[in-house]
Amino acid sequence: MQKAIVLAMAFAVSVPMFAQGDNIKVLNANSQQSFAASIPAGEYSGITHIVADTFAVVSDKAPGNGFFLWKIQTDSVSGIIRSVENLGYRGSGSGQTDTEGIAYNPHTKTIFLSNESRNSITELTLDGNPTGRTVALPDSVSRKISGNMGLESLCYDSDSHRLWTATEGAIANSNSFVERDKAAVRIFSFNDSLQLAAWYNYALDAPSTTKPSRIFTLGVSDLAAIGNGKLLVLEREARVAENYVGSSTITKIYVVDTSAAAIGATLSKRLLLSFDTKLTLLRQDWANFEGICVVPSDSDTKTLVLVSDSQSQYRGVLKDWLKTILVE
C-alpha cells in the first residue's frame, strides 16, 4: 500500500482548478464528521491534497517538523466522507514546532510547512526529510508580526507556480509595506525560487460579539488556491465562553482575486459560505476549523475539505471534525 501511494504521487499530474472567470458557488455544504476510531487526537491546523484520495495533514503539536498522510474516501456524488485512514507520520526532529500550514507542490513533489512562531516556511520531501530550502519573510515584516498571529496559512497554486501564505492577524505598521488598513492581514506570494513575488492587504470582518470570553480569536486560518490568481480565504472567529457552555465559532470562506490587483492593495472579497458551530446543552458541534484545501477533478464540481483543531480532543468534549463542501 505504501509503495503504491509513493508511485502514485511520483507520477501525479496537475489538474486545472476552475475555468478562468468562473464564478465559484456552493452546491452543498455537508454536515461535519468525526473519525476518532481511525485518526489520532490532534491539533490539526492544515490540510493539502496530494493525489487521488491521499492528503497530507499538519498538527501544530506534532512530534517534530512533519506531517501525517491520510486516506480520505468520499462519496463521488455527495462528497460525504465515507472513511478516513491514518497512513502514518512523516517528519524529522523532535519537540513541538508550531507548524500551522501545509501545501503540496505537484511539480517538485514536495511539501511546504509554515511555522507560526518563527514566521518561516520549510520544504520537505514526501518522506518528511528537509530539502534545505526555506522561505523567510523580510525582517522588516516578520518583526512586526505577533508570535501567535503569524504565518498560519499555506497553499500552492500549480497554475501560476505561486506559494501563498498569510498572517493570521493584522500586521503592525511597517516602513517597508504601506499600511492601507490597520485591521489588515497580509497575504504574500512566492515564486518557485522561493522569492517574494507579491503582497496584499486583506481586511478582517468586525467581531460579531463583545461578550466576555475565556478565549477569543479572530483571523485568517488558511488559504486555498483555485487558480488564475484567485484564493479562498478561511476566516475564523472562535469564542470560548468563560464557563465553556455557550462557546461558539463562525467560519467564513471568502473568494479574493489577485490577478488584477496592484501590489499592496486591499483585496475585495466575496462571501462564498458562512456557518457556525456551538457548545451548548443542546448542541455540541463546536469546531475550530483551521485548514482547507481543494480536491481537483476533471469535472466542474470540486470538493473542499476542512479540518479542525480540537486541542487533542480537549477534555473528551471536543472532536477532530472534518467537513466537505461541494462547489463549482
Tab-separated table of N, CA, C and O in Angstrom, residues 26-66:
chain	number	residue	atom	x	y	z
A	26	VAL	N	-21.356	27.523	-4.064
A	26	VAL	CA	-21.543	26.329	-3.251
A	26	VAL	C	-22.743	25.540	-3.765
A	26	VAL	O	-23.828	26.090	-3.965
A	27	LEU	N	-22.528	24.251	-3.973
A	27	LEU	CA	-23.623	23.355	-4.337
A	27	LEU	C	-24.217	22.684	-3.113
A	27	LEU	O	-25.425	22.531	-2.994
A	28	ASN	N	-23.346	22.279	-2.196
A	28	ASN	CA	-23.822	21.602	-0.983
A	28	ASN	C	-22.743	21.654	0.090
A	28	ASN	O	-21.589	21.338	-0.170
A	29	ALA	N	-23.115	22.059	1.289
A	29	ALA	CA	-22.215	22.056	2.444
A	29	ALA	C	-22.632	20.902	3.347
A	29	ALA	O	-23.679	20.964	4.003
A	30	ASN	N	-21.848	19.842	3.371
A	30	ASN	CA	-22.186	18.662	4.166
A	30	ASN	C	-21.955	18.906	5.648
A	30	ASN	O	-21.141	19.740	6.040
A	31	SER	N	-22.684	18.169	6.458
A	31	SER	CA	-22.504	18.260	7.908
A	31	SER	C	-21.111	17.773	8.280
A	31	SER	O	-20.530	16.892	7.623
A	32	GLN	N	-20.548	18.334	9.334
A	32	GLN	CA	-19.213	17.926	9.761
A	32	GLN	C	-19.243	16.512	10.331
A	32	GLN	O	-20.254	16.050	10.860
A	33	GLN	N	-18.100	15.832	10.225
A	33	GLN	CA	-17.988	14.436	10.636
A	33	GLN	C	-16.715	14.239	11.447
A	33	GLN	O	-15.744	14.981	11.281
A	34	SER	N	-16.712	13.237	12.321
A	34	SER	CA	-15.517	12.902	13.096
A	34	SER	C	-15.213	11.413	12.957
A	34	SER	O	-16.112	10.600	12.746
A	35	PHE	N	-13.920	11.072	13.082
A	35	PHE	CA	-13.457	9.704	12.876
A	35	PHE	C	-12.444	9.344	13.953
A	35	PHE	O	-11.293	9.011	13.664
A	36	ALA	N	-12.879	9.404	15.206
A	36	ALA	CA	-11.979	9.193	16.345
A	36	ALA	C	-11.371	7.796	16.358
A	36	ALA	O	-10.277	7.597	16.897
A	37	ALA	N	-12.049	6.829	15.773
A	37	ALA	CA	-11.545	5.460	15.806
A	37	ALA	C	-10.401	5.231	14.817
A	37	ALA	O	-9.658	4.250	14.947
A	38	SER	N	-10.239	6.130	13.849
A	38	SER	CA	-9.248	5.873	12.806
A	38	SER	C	-8.135	6.913	12.706
A	38	SER	O	-7.125	6.658	12.063
A	39	ILE	N	-8.295	8.082	13.330
A	39	ILE	CA	-7.211	9.077	13.307
A	39	ILE	C	-6.893	9.493	14.740
A	39	ILE	O	-7.783	9.563	15.591
A	40	PRO	N	-5.627	9.740	15.029
A	40	PRO	CA	-5.248	10.102	16.404
A	40	PRO	C	-5.733	11.487	16.768
A	40	PRO	O	-5.874	12.366	15.905
A	41	ALA	N	-5.998	11.698	18.051
A	41	ALA	CA	-6.368	13.033	18.529
A	41	ALA	C	-5.226	13.989	18.220
A	41	ALA	O	-4.056	13.660	18.394
A	42	GLY	N	-5.561	15.187	17.750
A	42	GLY	CA	-4.505	16.122	17.382
A	42	GLY	C	-4.964	17.561	17.412
A	42	GLY	O	-6.093	17.867	17.825
A	43	GLU	N	-4.084	18.419	16.963
A	43	GLU	CA	-4.388	19.846	16.840
A	43	GLU	C	-4.190	20.210	15.373
A	43	GLU	O	-3.288	20.950	15.000
A	44	TYR	N	-5.076	19.644	14.542
A	44	TYR	CA	-4.920	19.726	13.103
A	44	TYR	C	-5.236	21.132	12.604
A	44	TYR	O	-6.323	21.658	12.832
A	45	SER	N	-4.265	21.708	11.923
A	45	SER	CA	-4.390	23.113	11.535
A	45	SER	C	-4.192	23.354	10.045
A	45	SER	O	-4.248	24.497	9.601
A	46	GLY	N	-3.955	22.310	9.267
A	46	GLY	CA	-3.784	22.484	7.839
A	46	GLY	C	-3.925	21.175	7.099
A	46	GLY	O	-3.650	20.101	7.640
A	47	ILE	N	-4.381	21.260	5.844
A	47	ILE	CA	-4.562	20.062	5.016
A	47	ILE	C	-4.262	20.427	3.571
A	47	ILE	O	-4.522	21.554	3.126
A	48	THR	N	-3.688	19.480	2.828
A	48	THR	CA	-3.435	19.674	1.406
A	48	THR	C	-3.682	18.371	0.675
A	48	THR	O	-3.453	17.286	1.218
A	49	HIS	N	-4.179	18.472	-0.538
A	49	HIS	CA	-4.430	17.285	-1.351
A	49	HIS	C	-3.146	16.878	-2.061
A	49	HIS	O	-2.420	17.719	-2.588
A	50	ILE	N	-2.873	15.563	-2.084
A	50	ILE	CA	-1.696	15.057	-2.768
A	50	ILE	C	-2.092	14.443	-4.112
A	50	ILE	O	-1.811	14.981	-5.177
A	51	VAL	N	-2.772	13.308	-4.068
A	51	VAL	CA	-3.219	12.638	-5.285
A	51	VAL	C	-4.339	11.669	-4.911
A	51	VAL	O	-4.341	11.099	-3.815
A	52	ALA	N	-5.325	11.530	-5.815
A	52	ALA	CA	-6.431	10.605	-5.591
A	52	ALA	C	-7.072	10.876	-4.225
A	52	ALA	O	-7.531	11.975	-3.975
A	53	ASP	N	-7.067	9.874	-3.335
A	53	ASP	CA	-7.698	10.059	-2.025
A	53	ASP	C	-6.657	10.229	-0.913
A	53	ASP	O	-6.953	10.010	0.259
A	54	THR	N	-5.434	10.636	-1.264
A	54	THR	CA	-4.369	10.831	-0.287
A	54	THR	C	-4.169	12.314	0.003
A	54	THR	O	-4.060	13.127	-0.918
A	55	PHE	N	-4.118	12.649	1.291
A	55	PHE	CA	-3.962	14.017	1.752
A	55	PHE	C	-2.827	14.080	2.767
A	55	PHE	O	-2.511	13.081	3.428
A	56	ALA	N	-2.232	15.252	2.916
A	56	ALA	CA	-1.250	15.495	3.974
A	56	ALA	C	-1.861	16.486	4.954
A	56	ALA	O	-2.458	17.491	4.544
A	57	VAL	N	-1.702	16.200	6.239
A	57	VAL	CA	-2.320	16.998	7.294
A	57	VAL	C	-1.258	17.358	8.316
A	57	VAL	O	-0.404	16.525	8.656
A	58	VAL	N	-1.302	18.583	8.808
A	58	VAL	CA	-0.331	19.031	9.794
A	58	VAL	C	-1.028	19.305	11.128
A	58	VAL	O	-2.168	19.771	11.161
A	59	SER	N	-0.340	18.960	12.213
A	59	SER	CA	-0.808	19.246	13.567
A	59	SER	C	0.224	20.136	14.236
A	59	SER	O	1.425	19.852	14.190
A	60	ASP	N	-0.232	21.225	14.859
A	60	ASP	CA	0.744	22.169	15.422
A	60	ASP	C	1.404	21.678	16.702
A	60	ASP	O	2.258	22.353	17.263
A	61	LYS	N	1.023	20.493	17.160
A	61	LYS	CA	1.707	19.898	18.306
A	61	LYS	C	2.296	18.539	17.934
A	61	LYS	O	2.478	17.673	18.784
A	62	ALA	N	2.614	18.376	16.648
A	62	ALA	CA	3.210	17.117	16.194
A	62	ALA	C	4.626	16.965	16.757
A	62	ALA	O	5.287	17.956	17.075
A	63	PRO	N	5.117	15.729	16.847
A	63	PRO	CA	6.442	15.486	17.458
A	63	PRO	C	7.592	15.750	16.497
A	63	PRO	O	8.326	14.850	16.109
A	64	GLY	N	7.755	16.990	16.071
A	64	GLY	CA	8.837	17.329	15.155
A	64	GLY	C	8.310	18.128	13.974
A	64	GLY	O	7.182	18.621	13.981
A	65	ASN	N	9.154	18.259	12.961
A	65	ASN	CA	8.793	19.011	11.764
A	65	ASN	C	8.319	18.019	10.713
A	65	ASN	O	9.132	17.395	10.026
A	66	GLY	N	6.998	17.855	10.585
A	66	GLY	CA	6.497	16.849	9.662
A	66	GLY	C	4.996	16.911	9.502
A	66	GLY	O	4.344	17.893	9.870
